[in-house]
Amino acid sequence: MPGEGKSDMERIGLFSEMEYVTIGDKYVTHYMRPFNEAASKNKQMLPGGTKMLSALQAGYFEPQFVRVFEGEAYSNPVQLRRRYRLAESKKNMGKAFLPSNGVKLPCGVGTYYGTIGGPYPFFSAQLRGKTAYAPPGKNLYTNPGKKGTGYGYPNLTIGKQYPHSSEVYEIGKMNAKKVHEDHLRLVKGGPFKLNLYPREYFDINPYLDDKPLAPAKKPTPEKPVAHPFKPSSPAKKAGGMKAGTFDSYPSHSAEPYVVKYSKPITTNKEGRIFHPPPGSKSRPSTSIMALNVTRSLNVMNYKTTHLIY
C-alpha cells in the first residue's frame, strides 16, 4: 500500500498493479504477410514446367495413349444405313412413289398459267356489241322556286295563304281598364281609413290596457324542506398523518432530539472506527487499436515513423 493516495485495490480492484513490459517493443505489421511462411524457406518442390497439348505423347499424363474401349469391333454407320435402305426397298409392291408437280406461279397479270380449268369467258377483255343509244324520257317539270324571304312576301308557302284577321291596338290595356271600371262600380262607399298618426308607440303610455286586471293569485303554501341526503365521505389515504384512520391524531408530547443508534459503534483498540474494505471494482482495459498506436508511435520515433493506412 502506498504511503499517500489510494491503494491499487481502491483504484483498479487488484492487490498490485501489473507491470508494463510492452513499452518499446517493435511493431510487426500484418500488412502483406505471406500466407505460408514455411513455403519460402529451405528447398521447395520443383515441377518440370507446363506441357503444351500436341499430337505427341509428351502432352498427356500417361506414357502411351489409352483407348476408351479396348478391342471393340469396327462398324461403318454409312454402310449400315445403305444396307437398311436396300432391305426396306425390297418390301415395295410397285414402283416408287412420285409426288405431284409443285405449284405453278402465274407469269403475268391476266394469265391463266398454273390454273386447273383454264380461262373463263366472263373475265375476257373482248368488247361486247353495243346497241343504239336511246335517250331517257323527260324529267318531272315543277314550278321554279319562289323568290322572297317569307317576311312581307305572300304566297310563298306550300299550302294556302293564311287569312288576315284584324287586331285592336293595345287590347291588353283596354281589357285591364274595363276590369278596373267593373271593380269600382261594385265598390260601395269610400276606402277604410284608421285615422292613426304614426307615433313611436300606439299610445303615450305603452302599458295602458282597457281590460280589467286579473284577480291576484294566492301564494302557494311552502312545503317544509327535509334535510338532503348526504353520502358518506370516501376513504381517505394516509399521507403521513392520521387522515385515513378512525381515531384523530394523538396528542404530541415534547421530547428532546437525541440521536439513537440501534447498534453500538465498533472500534479497535486504538479507539478508531472500523471501516470494512471496499468490494471488487472493474478494471479499465485499453483497446487493441490504442495499444498498437502507443507501441508504434512514441517520443523516440514519431519523426521517422511511417503510418500504414
Short mmCIF file of C-alpha atoms in Angstrom, two decimals:
data_model
loop_
_atom_site.label_atom_id
_atom_site.label_comp_id
_atom_site.label_asym_id
_atom_site.label_seq_id
_atom_site.Cartn_x
_atom_site.Cartn_y
_atom_site.Cartn_z
CA MET A 1 0.00 0.00 0.00
CA PRO A 2 1.49 3.41 -0.91
CA GLY A 3 2.06 5.95 1.77
CA GLU A 4 -0.04 8.63 0.00
CA GLY A 5 -3.07 8.38 -2.29
CA LYS A 6 -5.37 5.45 -2.95
CA SER A 7 -4.22 1.88 -2.94
CA ASP A 8 -4.22 -0.40 -6.01
CA MET A 9 -7.23 -2.19 -4.61
CA GLU A 10 -9.24 1.03 -4.48
CA ARG A 11 -8.07 2.28 -7.89
CA ILE A 12 -8.36 -0.79 -10.16
CA GLY A 13 -9.56 -3.54 -7.82
CA LEU A 14 -6.29 -5.51 -7.70
CA PHE A 15 -3.81 -6.13 -4.90
CA SER A 16 -0.98 -4.81 -7.04
CA GLU A 17 -0.94 -3.22 -10.49
CA MET A 18 0.67 -5.26 -13.26
CA GLU A 19 3.95 -4.09 -14.73
CA TYR A 20 4.00 -2.59 -18.24
CA VAL A 21 6.51 -4.79 -20.10
CA THR A 22 5.37 -4.00 -23.67
CA ILE A 23 6.56 -0.42 -23.90
CA GLY A 24 9.25 -0.04 -26.57
CA ASP A 25 8.57 -3.33 -28.39
CA LYS A 26 8.92 -3.30 -32.17
CA TYR A 27 5.64 -3.42 -34.05
CA VAL A 28 5.32 -6.24 -36.57
CA THR A 29 2.90 -5.20 -39.28
CA HIS A 30 0.38 -7.71 -40.64
CA TYR A 31 0.19 -5.97 -44.00
CA MET A 32 1.37 -8.12 -46.98
CA ARG A 33 2.45 -11.01 -44.81
CA PRO A 34 2.95 -14.35 -46.60
CA PHE A 35 0.17 -16.87 -46.21
CA ASN A 36 2.62 -19.71 -45.61
CA GLU A 37 5.93 -18.58 -44.19
CA ALA A 38 7.41 -22.12 -44.38
CA ALA A 39 6.94 -22.11 -48.16
CA SER A 40 9.69 -19.50 -48.56
CA LYS A 41 12.30 -21.41 -46.53
CA ASN A 42 14.55 -24.36 -47.43
CA LYS A 43 14.18 -26.29 -50.70
CA GLN A 44 10.83 -26.42 -52.45
CA MET A 45 9.19 -28.83 -54.91
CA LEU A 46 10.37 -28.03 -58.45
CA PRO A 47 7.92 -29.16 -61.15
CA GLY A 48 9.02 -29.88 -64.67
CA GLY A 49 7.05 -26.99 -66.18
CA THR A 50 3.81 -26.89 -68.13
CA LYS A 51 3.37 -29.00 -71.26
CA MET A 52 1.52 -27.90 -74.36
CA LEU A 53 -1.20 -30.05 -75.83
CA SER A 54 0.10 -31.61 -79.06
CA ALA A 55 -0.03 -34.80 -81.11
CA LEU A 56 2.94 -36.16 -79.16
CA GLN A 57 2.58 -38.32 -76.10
CA ALA A 58 4.51 -35.77 -74.01
CA GLY A 59 1.41 -33.63 -73.68
CA TYR A 60 -0.52 -36.29 -71.73
CA PHE A 61 -0.14 -37.76 -68.27
CA GLU A 62 0.05 -41.37 -69.48
CA PRO A 63 3.18 -42.67 -71.22
CA GLN A 64 1.06 -44.13 -74.02
CA PHE A 65 -2.39 -43.48 -75.45
CA VAL A 66 -5.08 -45.49 -73.68
CA ARG A 67 -8.21 -46.36 -75.62
CA VAL A 68 -11.62 -46.00 -74.06
CA PHE A 69 -12.78 -49.37 -75.38
CA GLU A 70 -10.02 -51.87 -75.78
CA GLY A 71 -10.67 -54.41 -78.60
CA GLU A 72 -14.06 -53.12 -79.71
CA ALA A 73 -15.39 -54.09 -83.21
CA TYR A 74 -15.22 -51.58 -86.09
CA SER A 75 -18.51 -50.56 -87.69
CA ASN A 76 -19.23 -48.20 -90.59
CA PRO A 77 -22.50 -46.30 -89.95
CA VAL A 78 -22.84 -45.15 -93.59
CA GLN A 79 -22.63 -48.73 -94.86
CA LEU A 80 -25.17 -49.87 -92.28
CA ARG A 81 -27.61 -47.15 -93.38
CA ARG A 82 -27.33 -48.20 -97.03
CA ARG A 83 -27.95 -51.86 -96.22
CA TYR A 84 -31.05 -50.88 -94.21
CA ARG A 85 -32.46 -48.84 -97.13
CA LEU A 86 -31.92 -51.72 -99.60
CA ALA A 87 -33.70 -54.13 -97.28
CA GLU A 88 -36.64 -51.77 -96.89
CA SER A 89 -36.92 -51.08 -100.67
CA LYS A 90 -37.46 -54.81 -101.37
CA LYS A 91 -40.73 -54.62 -99.44
CA ASN A 92 -42.30 -52.19 -102.00
CA MET A 93 -45.08 -53.81 -104.14
CA GLY A 94 -44.88 -51.47 -107.19
CA LYS A 95 -42.92 -48.57 -108.46
CA ALA A 96 -41.54 -45.88 -106.33
CA PHE A 97 -43.98 -43.13 -105.33
CA LEU A 98 -43.54 -39.96 -107.35
CA PRO A 99 -45.09 -36.81 -105.84
CA SER A 100 -47.07 -34.40 -107.98
CA ASN A 101 -45.53 -31.35 -109.50
CA GLY A 102 -45.20 -28.24 -107.47
CA VAL A 103 -47.44 -25.21 -107.61
CA LYS A 104 -47.02 -23.18 -110.78
CA LEU A 105 -46.81 -19.44 -110.47
CA PRO A 106 -48.52 -17.07 -112.96
CA CYS A 107 -46.17 -15.25 -115.27
CA GLY A 108 -48.17 -12.00 -115.51
CA VAL A 109 -51.38 -10.17 -114.76
CA GLY A 110 -54.45 -11.66 -116.53
CA THR A 111 -52.80 -15.01 -117.45
CA TYR A 112 -54.21 -18.40 -116.55
CA TYR A 113 -50.91 -20.30 -116.39
CA GLY A 114 -50.93 -22.70 -113.49
CA THR A 115 -54.73 -22.91 -113.16
CA ILE A 116 -56.77 -26.12 -113.40
CA GLY A 117 -59.69 -25.12 -115.69
CA GLY A 118 -58.14 -22.54 -117.96
CA PRO A 119 -59.59 -19.13 -118.88
CA TYR A 120 -63.18 -18.06 -118.14
CA PRO A 121 -65.18 -16.22 -120.84
CA PHE A 122 -66.81 -13.97 -118.27
CA PHE A 123 -63.49 -12.37 -117.41
CA SER A 124 -62.46 -11.84 -121.04
CA ALA A 125 -61.25 -8.40 -122.10
CA GLN A 126 -63.05 -8.56 -125.50
CA LEU A 127 -65.62 -5.81 -126.03
CA ARG A 128 -69.29 -6.71 -126.37
CA GLY A 129 -71.60 -5.44 -129.13
CA LYS A 130 -73.23 -2.13 -128.32
CA THR A 131 -76.87 -1.19 -129.01
CA ALA A 132 -78.12 2.16 -130.24
CA TYR A 133 -78.35 4.88 -127.58
CA ALA A 134 -81.88 5.60 -126.52
CA PRO A 135 -82.20 8.85 -124.61
CA PRO A 136 -84.23 8.63 -121.41
CA GLY A 137 -87.62 10.31 -121.01
CA LYS A 138 -88.15 13.85 -119.83
CA ASN A 139 -87.91 14.72 -116.17
CA LEU A 140 -90.76 15.93 -113.99
CA TYR A 141 -91.36 19.60 -114.54
CA THR A 142 -92.12 21.74 -111.47
CA ASN A 143 -92.58 25.42 -110.90
CA PRO A 144 -89.39 27.29 -110.13
CA GLY A 145 -88.70 28.35 -106.62
CA LYS A 146 -90.49 31.47 -105.49
CA LYS A 147 -88.35 34.42 -104.62
CA GLY A 148 -88.56 36.11 -101.29
CA THR A 149 -87.60 35.52 -97.65
CA GLY A 150 -91.10 34.89 -96.35
CA TYR A 151 -91.43 38.15 -94.45
CA GLY A 152 -93.62 40.53 -96.47
CA TYR A 153 -93.87 38.23 -99.49
CA PRO A 154 -97.23 36.48 -99.95
CA ASN A 155 -97.91 33.07 -101.46
CA LEU A 156 -94.53 31.52 -100.58
CA THR A 157 -95.79 28.56 -98.52
CA ILE A 158 -96.80 25.13 -99.77
CA GLY A 159 -100.45 25.45 -98.75
CA LYS A 160 -102.89 28.31 -98.96
CA GLN A 161 -102.11 31.68 -97.53
CA TYR A 162 -103.38 32.31 -94.04
CA PRO A 163 -106.27 34.81 -93.88
CA HIS A 164 -105.59 38.13 -92.18
CA SER A 165 -107.56 38.92 -89.03
CA SER A 166 -107.71 42.43 -87.62
CA GLU A 167 -106.43 43.06 -84.08
CA VAL A 168 -107.15 46.11 -81.95
CA TYR A 169 -104.04 48.01 -80.85
CA GLU A 170 -103.30 47.82 -77.07
CA ILE A 171 -106.09 45.32 -76.43
CA GLY A 172 -104.47 44.27 -73.15
CA LYS A 173 -104.50 47.79 -71.74
CA MET A 174 -108.11 48.22 -72.73
CA ASN A 175 -109.17 44.96 -71.09
CA ALA A 176 -107.38 45.90 -67.86
CA LYS A 177 -109.15 49.28 -67.82
CA LYS A 178 -112.51 47.59 -68.26
CA VAL A 179 -111.86 45.20 -65.39
CA HIS A 180 -110.88 48.12 -63.14
CA GLU A 181 -114.08 50.03 -64.00
CA ASP A 182 -116.18 46.97 -63.15
CA HIS A 183 -114.44 46.76 -59.80
CA LEU A 184 -115.09 50.39 -58.97
CA ARG A 185 -118.74 50.01 -59.89
CA LEU A 186 -119.18 47.19 -57.38
CA VAL A 187 -117.45 49.07 -54.52
CA LYS A 188 -119.80 50.73 -52.01
CA GLY A 189 -118.50 53.71 -50.06
CA GLY A 190 -115.05 55.05 -49.75
CA PRO A 191 -111.88 53.25 -48.62
CA PHE A 192 -111.49 52.29 -44.95
CA LYS A 193 -109.10 54.54 -43.02
CA LEU A 194 -107.86 54.12 -39.41
CA ASN A 195 -107.13 57.81 -38.89
CA LEU A 196 -103.92 56.96 -36.99
CA TYR A 197 -100.93 59.18 -36.90
CA PRO A 198 -97.57 57.39 -36.97
CA ARG A 199 -96.11 57.57 -33.48
CA GLU A 200 -93.34 55.85 -31.52
CA TYR A 201 -95.94 53.70 -29.67
CA PHE A 202 -99.65 53.09 -30.15
CA ASP A 203 -100.30 55.31 -27.14
CA ILE A 204 -98.39 57.67 -24.89
CA ASN A 205 -98.44 55.04 -22.16
CA PRO A 206 -97.31 51.72 -23.71
CA TYR A 207 -98.56 49.84 -20.61
CA LEU A 208 -102.12 51.16 -20.80
CA ASP A 209 -104.71 48.43 -21.09
CA ASP A 210 -108.50 48.80 -21.17
CA LYS A 211 -109.14 45.31 -19.89
CA PRO A 212 -109.52 44.84 -16.12
CA LEU A 213 -106.69 43.16 -14.29
CA ALA A 214 -106.98 39.51 -13.37
CA PRO A 215 -107.54 38.67 -9.66
CA ALA A 216 -104.36 38.18 -7.70
CA LYS A 217 -103.25 34.62 -7.27
CA LYS A 218 -102.89 33.21 -3.82
CA PRO A 219 -99.36 32.27 -2.94
CA THR A 220 -98.76 28.54 -2.76
CA PRO A 221 -98.04 27.24 0.71
CA GLU A 222 -94.42 26.47 1.25
CA LYS A 223 -93.60 22.84 1.88
CA PRO A 224 -91.17 22.01 4.66
CA VAL A 225 -87.84 21.14 3.10
CA ALA A 226 -86.37 17.95 4.53
CA HIS A 227 -82.67 17.62 5.10
CA PRO A 228 -80.97 16.45 1.89
CA PHE A 229 -79.24 13.10 1.75
CA LYS A 230 -75.53 13.40 2.29
CA PRO A 231 -73.46 10.38 1.32
CA SER A 232 -70.60 9.25 3.46
CA SER A 233 -67.17 10.59 2.70
CA PRO A 234 -64.88 8.36 0.61
CA ALA A 235 -61.98 6.53 2.15
CA LYS A 236 -59.03 8.77 2.90
CA LYS A 237 -55.47 7.82 2.11
CA ALA A 238 -52.81 8.07 4.74
CA GLY A 239 -50.39 10.80 3.70
CA GLY A 240 -48.04 10.86 6.66
CA MET A 241 -50.78 11.79 9.11
CA LYS A 242 -53.94 10.44 10.75
CA ALA A 243 -56.34 11.49 7.95
CA GLY A 244 -57.22 7.94 6.96
CA THR A 245 -57.59 6.48 10.43
CA PHE A 246 -60.65 6.07 12.62
CA ASP A 247 -59.21 7.98 15.54
CA SER A 248 -57.97 11.53 15.50
CA TYR A 249 -54.32 12.46 15.62
CA PRO A 250 -52.94 11.72 19.11
CA SER A 251 -51.51 14.48 21.25
CA HIS A 252 -47.82 15.13 20.72
CA SER A 253 -45.51 15.15 23.69
CA ALA A 254 -42.43 17.31 23.55
CA GLU A 255 -39.18 15.40 23.76
CA PRO A 256 -35.60 16.46 23.20
CA TYR A 257 -33.89 15.39 19.97
CA VAL A 258 -31.37 12.66 20.71
CA VAL A 259 -29.62 10.56 18.05
CA LYS A 260 -30.25 6.94 18.82
CA TYR A 261 -28.09 4.20 17.39
CA SER A 262 -29.58 0.75 17.02
CA LYS A 263 -26.16 -0.94 17.22
CA PRO A 264 -23.07 0.03 19.17
CA ILE A 265 -20.22 1.53 17.13
CA THR A 266 -17.36 -0.96 16.66
CA THR A 267 -13.93 0.43 17.38
CA ASN A 268 -10.48 -1.07 17.54
CA LYS A 269 -8.01 -0.99 20.37
CA GLU A 270 -6.88 2.48 19.43
CA GLY A 271 -10.43 3.74 19.55
CA ARG A 272 -10.82 4.33 15.76
CA ILE A 273 -13.96 3.37 13.88
CA PHE A 274 -13.62 0.21 11.82
CA HIS A 275 -14.22 0.65 8.06
CA PRO A 276 -14.65 -2.56 6.08
CA PRO A 277 -12.57 -2.96 2.89
CA PRO A 278 -14.30 -1.97 -0.36
CA GLY A 279 -15.63 -4.61 -2.76
CA SER A 280 -14.18 -5.65 -6.10
CA LYS A 281 -14.04 -3.00 -8.80
CA SER A 282 -13.95 -3.27 -12.56
CA ARG A 283 -10.54 -2.82 -14.13
CA PRO A 284 -10.15 -0.43 -17.07
CA SER A 285 -8.85 -2.08 -20.26
CA THR A 286 -7.18 -0.39 -23.21
CA SER A 287 -8.37 -1.18 -26.72
CA ILE A 288 -6.10 -3.08 -29.11
CA MET A 289 -6.02 -0.18 -31.57
CA ALA A 290 -4.94 2.32 -28.91
CA LEU A 291 -2.32 -0.13 -27.62
CA ASN A 292 -0.84 -0.61 -31.10
CA VAL A 293 -0.70 3.14 -31.66
CA THR A 294 1.08 3.60 -28.33
CA ARG A 295 3.57 0.89 -29.19
CA SER A 296 4.34 2.03 -32.73
CA LEU A 297 4.33 5.79 -32.12
CA ASN A 298 6.27 7.20 -29.16
CA VAL A 299 8.62 10.04 -28.28
CA MET A 300 11.63 8.34 -29.84
CA ASN A 301 10.31 7.52 -33.32
CA TYR A 302 7.47 9.99 -34.01
CA LYS A 303 9.66 11.78 -36.63
CA THR A 304 10.83 8.72 -38.56
CA THR A 305 7.75 6.50 -38.38
CA HIS A 306 5.59 5.79 -41.44
CA LEU A 307 1.85 5.46 -40.98
CA ILE A 308 0.17 2.48 -42.66
CA TYR A 309 -3.33 3.03 -43.98
#
